[in-house]
Amino acid sequence: NNNTSLVLSRATCFQLWNLESESYISKWMLKGYKDQAERPCGVNDTHAILGTDDGDGHVFTLEDGVEMCALSVVRVTSEIEAAAISSNSRHLVLAAGNGFLFRFLHNK
């Protein structure tokens, strides 16, 4: 939808969350951006695909995801739906904009 497009147009990285443990799995920084809509992105029970600048995808294995850096905590409520790129019952992929990082706080 339009909200998602607005978030993605400002994205400088993607973030992957484990909903069960409410933990940050990994972040993949982009070198820059062209058209985020052209980047492949998806998630299933075992892998997540995050798009790159040149249209290729970077694959994370969800069970072996490595945390790369600490995050600033930002409470995201209504923005979650707009920011979510892809999700299933266990994982969520979010876009993070310039100057701030999303942290997903799962309400059980």
mmCIF file with all atom_site columns, C-alpha atoms in Angstrom:
data_model
loop_
_atom_site.group_PDB
_atom_site.id
_atom_site.type_symbol
_atom_site.label_atom_id
_atom_site.label_alt_id
_atom_site.label_comp_id
_atom_site.label_asym_id
_atom_site.label_entity_id
_atom_site.label_seq_id
_atom_site.pdbx_PDB_ins_code
_atom_site.Cartn_x
_atom_site.Cartn_y
_atom_site.Cartn_z
_atom_site.occupancy
_atom_site.B_iso_or_equiv
_atom_site.pdbx_formal_charge
_atom_site.auth_seq_id
_atom_site.auth_comp_id
_atom_site.auth_asym_id
_atom_site.auth_atom_id
_atom_site.pdbx_PDB_model_num
ATOM 1   C CA . ASN A 1 1   ? 0.000  0.000   0.000  1.00 0.00 ? 1   ASN A CA 1
ATOM 2   C CA . ASN A 1 2   ? 1.028  3.661   -0.079 1.00 0.00 ? 2   ASN A CA 1
ATOM 3   C CA . ASN A 1 3   ? 2.201  3.691   3.549  1.00 0.00 ? 3   ASN A CA 1
ATOM 4   C CA . THR A 1 4   ? 4.542  0.785   2.880  1.00 0.00 ? 4   THR A CA 1
ATOM 5   C CA . SER A 1 5   ? 5.921  2.520   -0.194 1.00 0.00 ? 5   SER A CA 1
ATOM 6   C CA . LEU A 1 6   ? 6.657  5.675   1.788  1.00 0.00 ? 6   LEU A CA 1
ATOM 7   C CA . VAL A 1 7   ? 8.542  3.714   4.427  1.00 0.00 ? 7   VAL A CA 1
ATOM 8   C CA . LEU A 1 8   ? 10.499 1.737   1.864  1.00 0.00 ? 8   LEU A CA 1
ATOM 9   C CA . SER A 1 9   ? 11.482 4.823   -0.113 1.00 0.00 ? 9   SER A CA 1
ATOM 10  C CA . ARG A 1 10  ? 13.352 6.015   3.006  1.00 0.00 ? 10  ARG A CA 1
ATOM 11  C CA . ALA A 1 11  ? 14.836 2.646   3.883  1.00 0.00 ? 11  ALA A CA 1
ATOM 12  C CA . THR A 1 12  ? 18.544 2.305   4.521  1.00 0.00 ? 12  THR A CA 1
ATOM 13  C CA . CYS A 1 13  ? 18.416 -1.156  6.026  1.00 0.00 ? 13  CYS A CA 1
ATOM 14  C CA . PHE A 1 14  ? 16.131 -4.082  6.630  1.00 0.00 ? 14  PHE A CA 1
ATOM 15  C CA . GLN A 1 15  ? 15.630 -5.715  10.006 1.00 0.00 ? 15  GLN A CA 1
ATOM 16  C CA . LEU A 1 16  ? 14.583 -9.237  10.809 1.00 0.00 ? 16  LEU A CA 1
ATOM 17  C CA . TRP A 1 17  ? 12.774 -10.154 14.035 1.00 0.00 ? 17  TRP A CA 1
ATOM 18  C CA . ASN A 1 18  ? 11.922 -13.410 15.729 1.00 0.00 ? 18  ASN A CA 1
ATOM 19  C CA . LEU A 1 19  ? 8.370  -12.933 17.009 1.00 0.00 ? 19  LEU A CA 1
ATOM 20  C CA . GLU A 1 20  ? 8.483  -15.833 19.450 1.00 0.00 ? 20  GLU A CA 1
ATOM 21  C CA . SER A 1 21  ? 11.543 -14.642 21.363 1.00 0.00 ? 21  SER A CA 1
ATOM 22  C CA . GLU A 1 22  ? 10.904 -10.944 20.546 1.00 0.00 ? 22  GLU A CA 1
ATOM 23  C CA . SER A 1 23  ? 14.515 -10.698 19.504 1.00 0.00 ? 23  SER A CA 1
ATOM 24  C CA . TYR A 1 24  ? 16.374 -8.911  16.758 1.00 0.00 ? 24  TYR A CA 1
ATOM 25  C CA . ILE A 1 25  ? 18.034 -11.431 14.456 1.00 0.00 ? 25  ILE A CA 1
ATOM 26  C CA . SER A 1 26  ? 19.977 -9.449  11.906 1.00 0.00 ? 26  SER A CA 1
ATOM 27  C CA . LYS A 1 27  ? 20.274 -6.250  9.960  1.00 0.00 ? 27  LYS A CA 1
ATOM 28  C CA . TRP A 1 28  ? 21.553 -5.881  6.444  1.00 0.00 ? 28  TRP A CA 1
ATOM 29  C CA . MET A 1 29  ? 22.720 -2.429  5.458  1.00 0.00 ? 29  MET A CA 1
ATOM 30  C CA . LEU A 1 30  ? 22.099 -1.131  1.964  1.00 0.00 ? 30  LEU A CA 1
ATOM 31  C CA . LYS A 1 31  ? 24.831 0.734   0.108  1.00 0.00 ? 31  LYS A CA 1
ATOM 32  C CA . GLY A 1 32  ? 22.292 3.233   -1.204 1.00 0.00 ? 32  GLY A CA 1
ATOM 33  C CA . TYR A 1 33  ? 18.967 2.893   -2.881 1.00 0.00 ? 33  TYR A CA 1
ATOM 34  C CA . LYS A 1 34  ? 17.282 3.051   -6.223 1.00 0.00 ? 34  LYS A CA 1
ATOM 35  C CA . ASP A 1 35  ? 13.769 1.655   -6.403 1.00 0.00 ? 35  ASP A CA 1
ATOM 36  C CA . GLN A 1 36  ? 13.042 -0.356  -3.259 1.00 0.00 ? 36  GLN A CA 1
ATOM 37  C CA . ALA A 1 37  ? 9.990  -1.847  -4.930 1.00 0.00 ? 37  ALA A CA 1
ATOM 38  C CA . GLU A 1 38  ? 12.310 -3.790  -7.240 1.00 0.00 ? 38  GLU A CA 1
ATOM 39  C CA . ARG A 1 39  ? 14.156 -5.444  -4.377 1.00 0.00 ? 39  ARG A CA 1
ATOM 40  C CA . PRO A 1 40  ? 13.172 -9.023  -3.658 1.00 0.00 ? 40  PRO A CA 1
ATOM 41  C CA . CYS A 1 41  ? 12.046 -9.608  -0.107 1.00 0.00 ? 41  CYS A CA 1
ATOM 42  C CA . GLY A 1 42  ? 10.297 -12.502 1.554  1.00 0.00 ? 42  GLY A CA 1
ATOM 43  C CA . VAL A 1 43  ? 10.254 -14.719 4.594  1.00 0.00 ? 43  VAL A CA 1
ATOM 44  C CA . ASN A 1 44  ? 9.271  -18.288 5.368  1.00 0.00 ? 44  ASN A CA 1
ATOM 45  C CA . ASP A 1 45  ? 9.909  -20.648 8.279  1.00 0.00 ? 45  ASP A CA 1
ATOM 46  C CA . THR A 1 46  ? 13.571 -21.187 7.458  1.00 0.00 ? 46  THR A CA 1
ATOM 47  C CA . HIS A 1 47  ? 14.888 -18.285 5.398  1.00 0.00 ? 47  HIS A CA 1
ATOM 48  C CA . ALA A 1 48  ? 14.452 -14.581 4.753  1.00 0.00 ? 48  ALA A CA 1
ATOM 49  C CA . ILE A 1 49  ? 15.410 -12.857 1.516  1.00 0.00 ? 49  ILE A CA 1
ATOM 50  C CA . LEU A 1 50  ? 16.350 -9.187  1.702  1.00 0.00 ? 50  LEU A CA 1
ATOM 51  C CA . GLY A 1 51  ? 16.819 -7.151  -1.465 1.00 0.00 ? 51  GLY A CA 1
ATOM 52  C CA . THR A 1 52  ? 19.972 -5.330  -2.510 1.00 0.00 ? 52  THR A CA 1
ATOM 53  C CA . ASP A 1 53  ? 20.746 -2.206  -4.512 1.00 0.00 ? 53  ASP A CA 1
ATOM 54  C CA . ASP A 1 54  ? 21.440 -4.139  -7.702 1.00 0.00 ? 54  ASP A CA 1
ATOM 55  C CA . GLY A 1 55  ? 18.259 -6.207  -7.479 1.00 0.00 ? 55  GLY A CA 1
ATOM 56  C CA . ASP A 1 56  ? 19.934 -9.343  -6.133 1.00 0.00 ? 56  ASP A CA 1
ATOM 57  C CA . GLY A 1 57  ? 18.866 -10.891 -2.854 1.00 0.00 ? 57  GLY A CA 1
ATOM 58  C CA . HIS A 1 58  ? 20.759 -11.690 0.323  1.00 0.00 ? 58  HIS A CA 1
ATOM 59  C CA . VAL A 1 59  ? 19.490 -14.812 2.085  1.00 0.00 ? 59  VAL A CA 1
ATOM 60  C CA . PHE A 1 60  ? 19.471 -15.156 5.871  1.00 0.00 ? 60  PHE A CA 1
ATOM 61  C CA . THR A 1 61  ? 18.917 -18.476 7.559  1.00 0.00 ? 61  THR A CA 1
ATOM 62  C CA . LEU A 1 62  ? 16.566 -17.643 10.399 1.00 0.00 ? 62  LEU A CA 1
ATOM 63  C CA . GLU A 1 63  ? 17.866 -20.145 12.919 1.00 0.00 ? 63  GLU A CA 1
ATOM 64  C CA . ASP A 1 64  ? 21.492 -19.056 12.441 1.00 0.00 ? 64  ASP A CA 1
ATOM 65  C CA . GLY A 1 65  ? 20.927 -15.309 12.084 1.00 0.00 ? 65  GLY A CA 1
ATOM 66  C CA . VAL A 1 66  ? 23.716 -13.269 13.670 1.00 0.00 ? 66  VAL A CA 1
ATOM 67  C CA . GLU A 1 67  ? 23.156 -9.964  15.449 1.00 0.00 ? 67  GLU A CA 1
ATOM 68  C CA . MET A 1 68  ? 25.478 -7.387  13.918 1.00 0.00 ? 68  MET A CA 1
ATOM 69  C CA . CYS A 1 69  ? 24.936 -4.290  16.053 1.00 0.00 ? 69  CYS A CA 1
ATOM 70  C CA . ALA A 1 70  ? 22.928 -2.824  18.909 1.00 0.00 ? 70  ALA A CA 1
ATOM 71  C CA . LEU A 1 71  ? 19.688 -0.975  18.155 1.00 0.00 ? 71  LEU A CA 1
ATOM 72  C CA . SER A 1 72  ? 18.117 2.175   19.399 1.00 0.00 ? 72  SER A CA 1
ATOM 73  C CA . VAL A 1 73  ? 14.714 1.230   20.751 1.00 0.00 ? 73  VAL A CA 1
ATOM 74  C CA . VAL A 1 74  ? 11.757 2.913   19.106 1.00 0.00 ? 74  VAL A CA 1
ATOM 75  C CA . ARG A 1 75  ? 8.270  1.918   20.153 1.00 0.00 ? 75  ARG A CA 1
ATOM 76  C CA . VAL A 1 76  ? 6.309  1.141   17.025 1.00 0.00 ? 76  VAL A CA 1
ATOM 77  C CA . THR A 1 77  ? 2.561  0.665   17.282 1.00 0.00 ? 77  THR A CA 1
ATOM 78  C CA . SER A 1 78  ? 0.355  1.719   14.383 1.00 0.00 ? 78  SER A CA 1
ATOM 79  C CA . GLU A 1 79  ? 3.441  2.072   12.188 1.00 0.00 ? 79  GLU A CA 1
ATOM 80  C CA . ILE A 1 80  ? 4.084  -1.678  12.294 1.00 0.00 ? 80  ILE A CA 1
ATOM 81  C CA . GLU A 1 81  ? 1.572  -2.447  9.573  1.00 0.00 ? 81  GLU A CA 1
ATOM 82  C CA . ALA A 1 82  ? 2.989  0.268   7.349  1.00 0.00 ? 82  ALA A CA 1
ATOM 83  C CA . ALA A 1 83  ? 6.591  -0.778  7.957  1.00 0.00 ? 83  ALA A CA 1
ATOM 84  C CA . ALA A 1 84  ? 6.198  -4.546  7.599  1.00 0.00 ? 84  ALA A CA 1
ATOM 85  C CA . ILE A 1 85  ? 7.535  -5.893  4.331  1.00 0.00 ? 85  ILE A CA 1
ATOM 86  C CA . SER A 1 86  ? 6.884  -9.562  4.910  1.00 0.00 ? 86  SER A CA 1
ATOM 87  C CA . SER A 1 87  ? 6.011  -11.770 7.856  1.00 0.00 ? 87  SER A CA 1
ATOM 88  C CA . ASN A 1 88  ? 4.783  -15.105 9.021  1.00 0.00 ? 88  ASN A CA 1
ATOM 89  C CA . SER A 1 89  ? 3.845  -16.493 12.438 1.00 0.00 ? 89  SER A CA 1
ATOM 90  C CA . ARG A 1 90  ? 7.475  -16.536 13.596 1.00 0.00 ? 90  ARG A CA 1
ATOM 91  C CA . HIS A 1 91  ? 9.324  -13.713 11.849 1.00 0.00 ? 91  HIS A CA 1
ATOM 92  C CA . LEU A 1 92  ? 8.853  -10.165 10.635 1.00 0.00 ? 92  LEU A CA 1
ATOM 93  C CA . VAL A 1 93  ? 10.905 -8.114  8.195  1.00 0.00 ? 93  VAL A CA 1
ATOM 94  C CA . LEU A 1 94  ? 10.850 -4.338  8.735  1.00 0.00 ? 94  LEU A CA 1
ATOM 95  C CA . ALA A 1 95  ? 12.332 -1.414  6.873  1.00 0.00 ? 95  ALA A CA 1
ATOM 96  C CA . ALA A 1 96  ? 14.253 1.157   8.875  1.00 0.00 ? 96  ALA A CA 1
ATOM 97  C CA . GLY A 1 97  ? 14.430 4.741   7.701  1.00 0.00 ? 97  GLY A CA 1
ATOM 98  C CA . ASN A 1 98  ? 17.240 7.288   7.775  1.00 0.00 ? 98  ASN A CA 1
ATOM 99  C CA . GLY A 1 99  ? 18.071 8.465   11.265 1.00 0.00 ? 99  GLY A CA 1
ATOM 100 C CA . PHE A 1 100 ? 16.080 5.913   13.230 1.00 0.00 ? 100 PHE A CA 1
ATOM 101 C CA . LEU A 1 101 ? 15.645 2.193   13.668 1.00 0.00 ? 101 LEU A CA 1
ATOM 102 C CA . PHE A 1 102 ? 12.437 0.284   14.217 1.00 0.00 ? 102 PHE A CA 1
ATOM 103 C CA . ARG A 1 103 ? 12.276 -2.214  17.021 1.00 0.00 ? 103 ARG A CA 1
ATOM 104 C CA . PHE A 1 104 ? 9.269  -4.497  16.962 1.00 0.00 ? 104 PHE A CA 1
ATOM 105 C CA . LEU A 1 105 ? 7.747  -5.050  20.412 1.00 0.00 ? 105 LEU A CA 1
ATOM 106 C CA . HIS A 1 106 ? 5.510  -8.072  20.073 1.00 0.00 ? 106 HIS A CA 1
ATOM 107 C CA . ASN A 1 107 ? 2.312  -8.079  22.142 1.00 0.00 ? 107 ASN A CA 1
ATOM 108 C CA . LYS A 1 108 ? 1.534  -11.620 23.184 1.00 0.00 ? 108 LYS A CA 1
#
